[in-house]
Coordinates of N, CA, C and O in Angstrom, one line a residue:
Q237 N 3.3 31.9 0.8 CA 3.6 30.5 0.8 C 2.2 29.6 0.9 O 1.4 30.0 1.8
V238 N 2.2 28.6 0.1 CA 1.0 27.7 0.1 C 1.6 26.3 0.2 O 2.7 26.0 -0.1
Q239 N 0.8 25.3 0.7 CA 1.0 23.9 0.7 C 0.2 23.3 -0.3 O -1.0 23.6 -0.6
L240 N 0.8 22.2 -1.0 CA 0.1 21.5 -2.1 C 0.2 20.1 -1.9 O 1.2 19.6 -1.5
V241 N -0.9 19.4 -2.0 CA -0.8 17.9 -1.9 C -1.5 17.3 -3.1 O -2.6 17.5 -3.5
E242 N -0.7 16.4 -3.8 CA -1.3 15.8 -5.0 C -1.9 14.5 -4.6 O -1.5 13.8 -3.6
S243 N -2.9 14.0 -5.3 CA -3.5 12.7 -5.2 C -4.1 12.2 -6.4 O -4.1 13.0 -7.4
G244 N -4.4 11.0 -6.5 CA -5.1 10.4 -7.7 C -4.3 9.5 -8.6 O -4.7 9.0 -9.5
G245 N -3.0 9.4 -8.3 CA -2.0 8.5 -9.0 C -2.4 7.1 -8.8 O -3.2 6.7 -7.9
G246 N -1.8 6.3 -9.6 CA -1.9 4.8 -9.4 C -1.5 4.1 -10.6 O -0.8 4.7 -11.5
L247 N -1.9 2.8 -10.8 CA -1.5 2.0 -11.9 C -2.7 1.9 -12.9 O -3.9 1.7 -12.6
V248 N -2.4 2.2 -14.1 CA -3.3 2.2 -15.2 C -2.8 1.5 -16.4 O -1.6 1.5 -16.7
Q249 N -3.7 0.9 -17.2 CA -3.2 0.2 -18.5 C -3.0 1.3 -19.6 O -3.6 2.3 -19.5
P250 N -2.2 1.0 -20.5 CA -2.1 1.9 -21.7 C -3.4 2.2 -22.3 O -4.3 1.2 -22.5
G251 N -3.7 3.4 -22.7 CA -5.0 3.9 -23.2 C -6.0 4.2 -22.1 O -7.1 4.8 -22.5
G252 N -5.7 4.0 -21.0 CA -6.6 4.4 -19.8 C -6.5 5.8 -19.4 O -5.7 6.6 -20.0
S253 N -7.2 6.1 -18.4 CA -7.3 7.5 -17.8 C -7.1 7.6 -16.4 O -7.5 6.7 -15.6
L254 N -6.6 8.8 -16.0 CA -6.6 9.1 -14.6 C -6.8 10.6 -14.4 O -6.5 11.3 -15.2
R255 N -7.4 11.0 -13.2 CA -7.4 12.4 -13.0 C -6.7 12.7 -11.7 O -6.9 12.1 -10.6
L256 N -5.7 13.5 -11.7 CA -4.9 14.0 -10.5 C -5.5 15.2 -10.0 O -6.0 16.0 -10.7
S257 N -5.4 15.3 -8.8 CA -5.9 16.4 -8.0 C -4.7 17.1 -7.2 O -3.9 16.4 -6.7
C258 N -4.7 18.4 -7.1 CA -3.8 19.2 -6.4 C -4.6 20.0 -5.5 O -5.1 21.2 -5.9
A259 N -4.5 19.7 -4.2 CA -5.2 20.5 -3.2 C -4.3 21.5 -2.5 O -3.1 21.1 -2.1
V260 N -4.7 22.8 -2.6 CA -3.9 23.9 -2.1 C -4.4 24.4 -0.8 O -5.7 24.6 -0.6
S261 N -3.5 24.8 0.2 CA -3.9 25.3 1.4 C -3.0 26.5 1.8 O -1.9 26.5 1.3
G262 N -3.4 27.3 2.8 CA -2.5 28.4 3.2 C -2.8 29.7 2.7 O -2.3 30.7 3.2
D263 N -3.4 29.7 1.5 CA -3.8 30.9 0.8 C -4.8 30.7 -0.2 O -5.0 29.5 -0.7
T264 N -5.5 31.7 -0.6 CA -6.5 31.5 -1.7 C -5.8 31.3 -3.0 O -4.8 31.8 -3.3
L265 N -6.4 30.3 -3.8 CA -5.7 29.8 -5.0 C -6.0 30.8 -6.2 O -5.2 30.8 -7.2
D266 N -6.8 31.7 -6.0 CA -7.3 32.5 -7.2 C -6.3 33.3 -8.1 O -6.4 33.1 -9.3
Y267 N -5.3 33.8 -7.4 CA -4.3 34.5 -8.2 C -3.0 33.8 -8.6 O -2.1 34.3 -9.1
Y268 N -2.9 32.5 -8.1 CA -1.7 31.7 -8.4 C -1.8 31.1 -9.8 O -2.8 30.7 -10.3
T269 N -0.7 31.1 -10.6 CA -0.5 30.2 -11.7 C 0.0 28.8 -11.0 O 0.7 28.8 -10.3
V270 N -0.7 27.8 -11.5 CA -0.3 26.5 -11.2 C 0.1 25.6 -12.3 O -0.4 25.7 -13.4
G271 N 1.2 24.9 -12.1 CA 1.7 24.0 -13.1 C 1.8 22.5 -12.6 O 1.9 22.2 -11.5
W272 N 1.7 21.6 -13.7 CA 1.9 20.2 -13.4 C 3.2 19.8 -14.2 O 3.5 20.2 -15.2
F273 N 4.0 19.0 -13.3 CA 5.3 18.6 -13.8 C 5.3 17.0 -13.6 O 4.6 16.5 -12.9
R274 N 6.2 16.4 -14.2 CA 6.6 14.9 -13.9 C 8.0 14.7 -14.1 O 8.7 15.4 -14.6
Q275 N 8.5 13.6 -13.3 CA 9.8 13.3 -13.3 C 9.9 11.7 -13.3 O 9.4 11.1 -12.3
A276 N 10.5 11.2 -14.4 CA 10.6 9.9 -14.5 C 12.1 9.4 -14.0 O 12.9 10.3 -13.8
P277 N 12.2 8.2 -13.6 CA 13.6 7.8 -13.0 C 14.7 8.1 -13.9 O 14.7 7.9 -15.2
G278 N 15.7 8.8 -13.3 CA 16.9 9.2 -14.2 C 16.6 10.4 -15.1 O 17.6 10.7 -15.9
K279 N 15.5 11.0 -15.0 CA 15.2 12.1 -16.1 C 15.0 13.4 -15.2 O 14.8 13.4 -14.0
E280 N 15.1 14.5 -15.9 CA 14.9 15.8 -15.4 C 13.4 16.0 -15.2 O 12.6 15.5 -15.9
R281 N 13.0 16.9 -14.2 CA 11.6 17.2 -14.0 C 11.2 18.0 -15.2 O 11.7 19.0 -15.6
E282 N 10.0 17.6 -15.8 CA 9.5 18.1 -17.0 C 8.1 18.8 -16.8 O 7.2 18.3 -16.3
G283 N 8.2 20.0 -17.3 CA 6.9 20.8 -17.2 C 5.8 20.3 -18.3 O 6.2 20.0 -19.4
L284 N 4.6 20.1 -17.9 CA 3.7 19.5 -18.7 C 2.5 20.5 -19.2 O 2.1 20.7 -20.4
A285 N 2.1 21.3 -18.2 CA 0.9 22.2 -18.4 C 0.8 23.3 -17.3 O 1.3 22.9 -16.2
C286 N 0.2 24.3 -17.6 CA 0.1 25.3 -16.6 C -1.2 26.1 -16.8 O -1.8 26.1 -17.9
I287 N -1.7 26.7 -15.8 CA -3.0 27.5 -15.9 C -2.8 28.8 -15.0 O -2.3 28.6 -13.9
S288 N -3.1 29.9 -15.6 CA -2.9 31.2 -15.0 C -4.0 31.5 -14.0 O -5.1 31.0 -14.1
G289 N -3.6 32.3 -13.1 CA -4.5 32.7 -12.1 C -5.4 33.9 -12.4 O -6.4 34.2 -11.8
T290 N -4.8 34.7 -13.4 CA -5.5 36.0 -13.7 C -6.7 35.8 -14.7 O -7.7 36.5 -14.6
D291 N -6.5 34.8 -15.6 CA -7.6 34.6 -16.7 C -7.8 33.2 -17.1 O -8.5 33.0 -18.1
D292 N -7.3 32.3 -16.3 CA -7.4 30.9 -16.6 C -6.9 30.5 -18.0 O -7.4 29.4 -18.5
N293 N -6.0 31.2 -18.4 CA -5.3 30.7 -19.7 C -4.5 29.5 -19.4 O -4.0 29.3 -18.3
T294 N -4.5 28.5 -20.4 CA -3.7 27.3 -20.3 C -2.8 27.1 -21.3 O -2.9 27.7 -22.5
Y295 N -1.7 26.2 -21.1 CA -0.8 25.9 -22.0 C -0.3 24.4 -21.8 O -0.2 23.9 -20.6
Y296 N 0.0 23.7 -22.9 CA 0.4 22.3 -22.8 C 1.6 22.1 -23.7 O 1.7 22.7 -24.8
V297 N 2.5 21.3 -23.3 CA 3.6 20.9 -24.2 C 3.1 19.9 -25.2 O 2.0 19.2 -25.0
D298 N 3.8 19.7 -26.2 CA 3.4 19.0 -27.4 C 3.1 17.5 -26.9 O 2.2 16.8 -27.5
S299 N 3.9 16.9 -26.0 CA 3.8 15.4 -25.7 C 2.5 15.2 -25.0 O 2.1 13.9 -25.0
V300 N 1.8 16.2 -24.4 CA 0.4 15.8 -23.8 C -0.7 16.6 -24.3 O -1.8 16.4 -24.0
K301 N -0.4 17.5 -25.3 CA -1.5 18.2 -26.0 C -2.6 17.4 -26.6 O -2.2 16.4 -27.3
G302 N -3.8 17.5 -26.3 CA -4.8 16.9 -26.8 C -5.2 15.5 -25.9 O -6.3 15.0 -26.1
R303 N -4.3 15.2 -25.0 CA -4.6 14.1 -24.1 C -4.8 14.5 -22.7 O -5.6 13.9 -21.9
F304 N -4.1 15.6 -22.2 CA -4.2 16.0 -20.9 C -4.9 17.4 -20.8 O -4.8 18.2 -21.9
T305 N -5.8 17.6 -19.8 CA -6.4 18.9 -19.6 C -6.2 19.4 -18.1 O -6.5 18.6 -17.2
I306 N -5.7 20.6 -18.0 CA -5.6 21.2 -16.7 C -6.8 22.1 -16.4 O -7.3 22.7 -17.4
S307 N -7.3 22.1 -15.2 CA -8.5 22.9 -14.8 C -8.2 23.3 -13.4 O -7.5 22.7 -12.7
R308 N -9.1 24.3 -13.0 CA -9.0 24.7 -11.5 C -10.5 24.9 -11.0 O -11.3 25.3 -11.7
D309 N -10.6 24.7 -9.7 CA -11.8 25.1 -9.0 C -11.3 25.9 -7.8 O -10.9 25.4 -6.8
N310 N -11.5 27.3 -8.1 CA -11.0 28.1 -7.0 C -11.7 28.0 -5.7 O -11.2 28.1 -4.5
A311 N -13.0 27.8 -5.8 CA -13.8 27.6 -4.6 C -13.4 26.4 -3.8 O -13.5 26.5 -2.5
M312 N -12.8 25.4 -4.3 CA -12.4 24.2 -3.7 C -11.0 24.2 -3.5 O -10.3 23.3 -2.9
N313 N -10.2 25.4 -3.9 CA -8.8 25.4 -3.8 C -8.1 24.2 -4.4 O -7.1 23.6 -3.8
T314 N -8.5 23.8 -5.6 CA -7.9 22.6 -6.1 C -7.7 22.8 -7.7 O -8.6 23.4 -8.3
V315 N -6.6 22.2 -8.1 CA -6.3 22.2 -9.5 C -6.3 20.6 -9.9 O -5.8 19.8 -9.2
Y316 N -6.7 20.5 -11.2 CA -6.9 19.0 -11.8 C -6.0 18.9 -12.9 O -5.7 19.8 -13.7
L317 N -5.5 17.6 -13.1 CA -5.1 17.2 -14.4 C -5.7 15.9 -14.8 O -5.5 14.9 -14.3
Q318 N -6.5 16.1 -15.8 CA -7.3 14.9 -16.5 C -6.3 14.3 -17.5 O -5.9 15.1 -18.4
M319 N -5.9 13.1 -17.4 CA -5.0 12.4 -18.3 C -5.7 11.3 -19.1 O -6.2 10.3 -18.4
N320 N -5.9 11.4 -20.3 CA -6.5 10.4 -21.1 C -5.4 9.8 -22.1 O -4.4 10.3 -22.3
S321 N -5.8 8.7 -22.6 CA -4.9 8.0 -23.7 C -3.5 7.8 -23.2 O -2.5 8.1 -23.8
L322 N -3.4 7.3 -21.9 CA -2.1 7.2 -21.3 C -1.2 6.2 -22.0 O -1.6 5.1 -22.5
K323 N 0.1 6.6 -22.0 CA 1.1 5.7 -22.6 C 2.1 5.3 -21.7 O 2.3 6.0 -20.5
P324 N 2.9 4.1 -21.8 CA 3.9 3.8 -20.9 C 4.8 4.9 -20.5 O 5.4 5.0 -19.5
E325 N 5.2 5.7 -21.5 CA 6.2 6.9 -21.4 C 5.6 7.9 -20.5 O 6.4 8.8 -20.1
D326 N 4.3 7.8 -20.1 CA 3.8 8.8 -19.1 C 4.0 8.4 -17.7 O 3.8 9.2 -16.8
T327 N 4.7 7.3 -17.4 CA 5.0 6.8 -16.1 C 6.1 7.8 -15.6 O 7.1 8.0 -16.1
A328 N 5.7 8.2 -14.4 CA 6.5 9.2 -13.6 C 5.9 9.6 -12.3 O 4.8 9.2 -12.1
V329 N 6.6 10.3 -11.5 CA 6.1 11.0 -10.3 C 5.5 12.4 -10.8 O 6.3 13.1 -11.5
Y330 N 4.2 12.6 -10.6 CA 3.6 13.9 -11.0 C 3.6 14.8 -9.8 O 3.1 14.5 -8.7
Y331 N 4.0 16.1 -10.0 CA 4.1 17.2 -9.2 C 3.2 18.4 -9.5 O 3.2 18.7 -10.8
C332 N 2.5 19.0 -8.7 CA 2.0 20.3 -9.0 C 2.8 21.4 -8.1 O 3.5 21.2 -7.2
A333 N 2.7 22.6 -8.7 CA 3.5 23.7 -8.2 C 2.7 25.0 -8.4 O 1.9 25.1 -9.4
A334 N 2.9 26.0 -7.5 CA 2.2 27.1 -7.4 C 3.2 28.4 -7.6 O 4.3 28.4 -6.9
D335 N 2.8 29.5 -8.2 CA 3.6 30.7 -8.5 C 2.7 31.9 -8.2 O 1.6 32.0 -8.8
W336 N 3.1 32.7 -7.2 CA 2.5 34.0 -7.0 C 2.9 34.9 -8.2 O 4.1 35.0 -8.4
P337 N 1.9 35.6 -8.8 CA 2.3 36.5 -9.9 C 3.3 37.4 -9.6 O 3.4 38.1 -8.6
R338 N 4.3 37.6 -10.6 CA 5.5 38.4 -10.4 C 5.7 39.1 -11.7 O 5.5 38.5 -12.8
Y339 N 6.2 40.3 -11.6 CA 6.5 41.1 -12.8 C 7.8 40.3 -13.5 O 8.7 40.0 -12.7
G340 N 7.8 40.3 -14.7 CA 8.9 39.6 -15.3 C 8.7 38.1 -15.7 O 9.6 37.6 -16.4
S341 N 7.8 37.6 -15.1 CA 7.5 36.1 -15.5 C 7.0 36.0 -17.0 O 6.4 36.8 -17.6
S342 N 7.5 34.9 -17.5 CA 7.5 34.7 -19.0 C 6.4 33.5 -19.1 O 6.7 32.3 -18.8
W343 N 5.4 33.7 -19.8 CA 4.4 32.7 -20.2 C 4.9 31.9 -21.3 O 5.3 32.5 -22.3
P344 N 4.7 30.6 -21.4 CA 4.1 29.9 -20.3 C 5.1 29.5 -19.2 O 6.3 29.5 -19.4
L345 N 4.6 29.3 -18.0 CA 5.5 29.0 -16.8 C 5.6 27.5 -16.7 O 4.9 26.8 -16.1
L346 N 6.6 26.9 -17.4 CA 7.0 25.5 -17.5 C 8.4 25.2 -17.0 O 8.7 24.0 -17.1
S347 N 9.0 26.1 -16.4 CA 10.3 25.9 -15.8 C 10.2 25.6 -14.3 O 9.3 26.3 -13.7
I348 N 10.9 24.8 -13.8 CA 10.9 24.5 -12.3 C 11.2 25.8 -11.5 O 10.8 26.0 -10.4
Y349 N 12.0 26.6 -12.2 CA 12.5 27.9 -11.5 C 11.4 28.9 -11.5 O 11.6 30.0 -10.8
D350 N 10.3 28.7 -12.2 CA 9.2 29.6 -12.2 C 8.4 29.6 -10.8 O 7.5 30.4 -10.6
Y351 N 8.5 28.5 -10.1 CA 7.6 28.2 -9.1 C 8.3 28.2 -7.7 O 9.4 27.7 -7.5
E352 N 7.5 28.7 -6.6 CA 7.9 28.9 -5.3 C 7.6 27.5 -4.5 O 8.3 27.2 -3.5
D353 N 6.4 27.0 -4.7 CA 5.8 25.9 -3.7 C 5.5 24.8 -4.6 O 4.9 24.8 -5.7
W354 N 5.9 23.6 -4.0 CA 5.8 22.3 -4.6 C 5.0 21.3 -3.7 O 5.2 21.4 -2.5
G355 N 4.3 20.4 -4.3 CA 3.8 19.2 -3.5 C 4.9 18.2 -3.5 O 6.0 18.2 -4.1
Q356 N 4.5 17.1 -2.9 CA 5.5 16.0 -2.9 C 5.3 14.9 -3.9 O 6.2 14.0 -3.9
G357 N 4.3 15.0 -4.8 CA 4.2 14.2 -5.8 C 3.3 13.0 -5.7 O 3.0 12.6 -4.5
T358 N 2.8 12.4 -6.7 CA 2.0 11.2 -6.8 C 2.4 10.4 -7.9 O 2.7 10.8 -9.0
Q359 N 2.6 9.0 -7.7 CA 3.1 8.1 -8.7 C 2.1 7.7 -9.7 O 1.0 7.4 -9.3
V360 N 2.4 7.8 -10.9 CA 1.6 7.3 -12.0 C 2.3 6.2 -12.8 O 3.4 6.4 -13.2
T361 N 1.8 5.0 -12.9 CA 2.5 4.0 -13.5 C 1.5 3.5 -14.7 O 0.4 3.1 -14.4
V362 N 1.9 3.6 -15.9 CA 1.2 3.1 -17.1 C 1.8 1.8 -17.6 O 2.9 1.8 -18.2
S363 N 1.2 0.7 -17.4 CA 1.8 -0.6 -17.8 C 0.6 -1.6 -18.0 O -0.4 -1.5 -17.4
S364 N 0.9 -2.6 -18.8 CA 0.1 -3.8 -19.0 C 0.1 -4.8 -18.0 O -0.7 -5.7 -17.9

């Protein structure tokens, strides 16, 4: 089990950028897959991107592909989500989650049921 804390959210204008951080504690990050999710009011939690612990492979859903970049710094036990060209529809609470590698997991890991440990979220608001 690990603990995750998101930070970096806030209010930004359309077209702007934010970088979210996910600080992990309780275990080394090296072998975990980490995902970023978001949940808008009245909507289901939506998987956005994930990065594997074994080979740093990444995956993005179409709605954020080319705009968002997931990365990790294992020495700092931190995963990042760089968000560019933000749109009002990106407004949501953003969560990071960690998964210890398991046999039978299906890449990409974009389901909430793929993950054991979750942060408490950080609010991102995109508005004029």
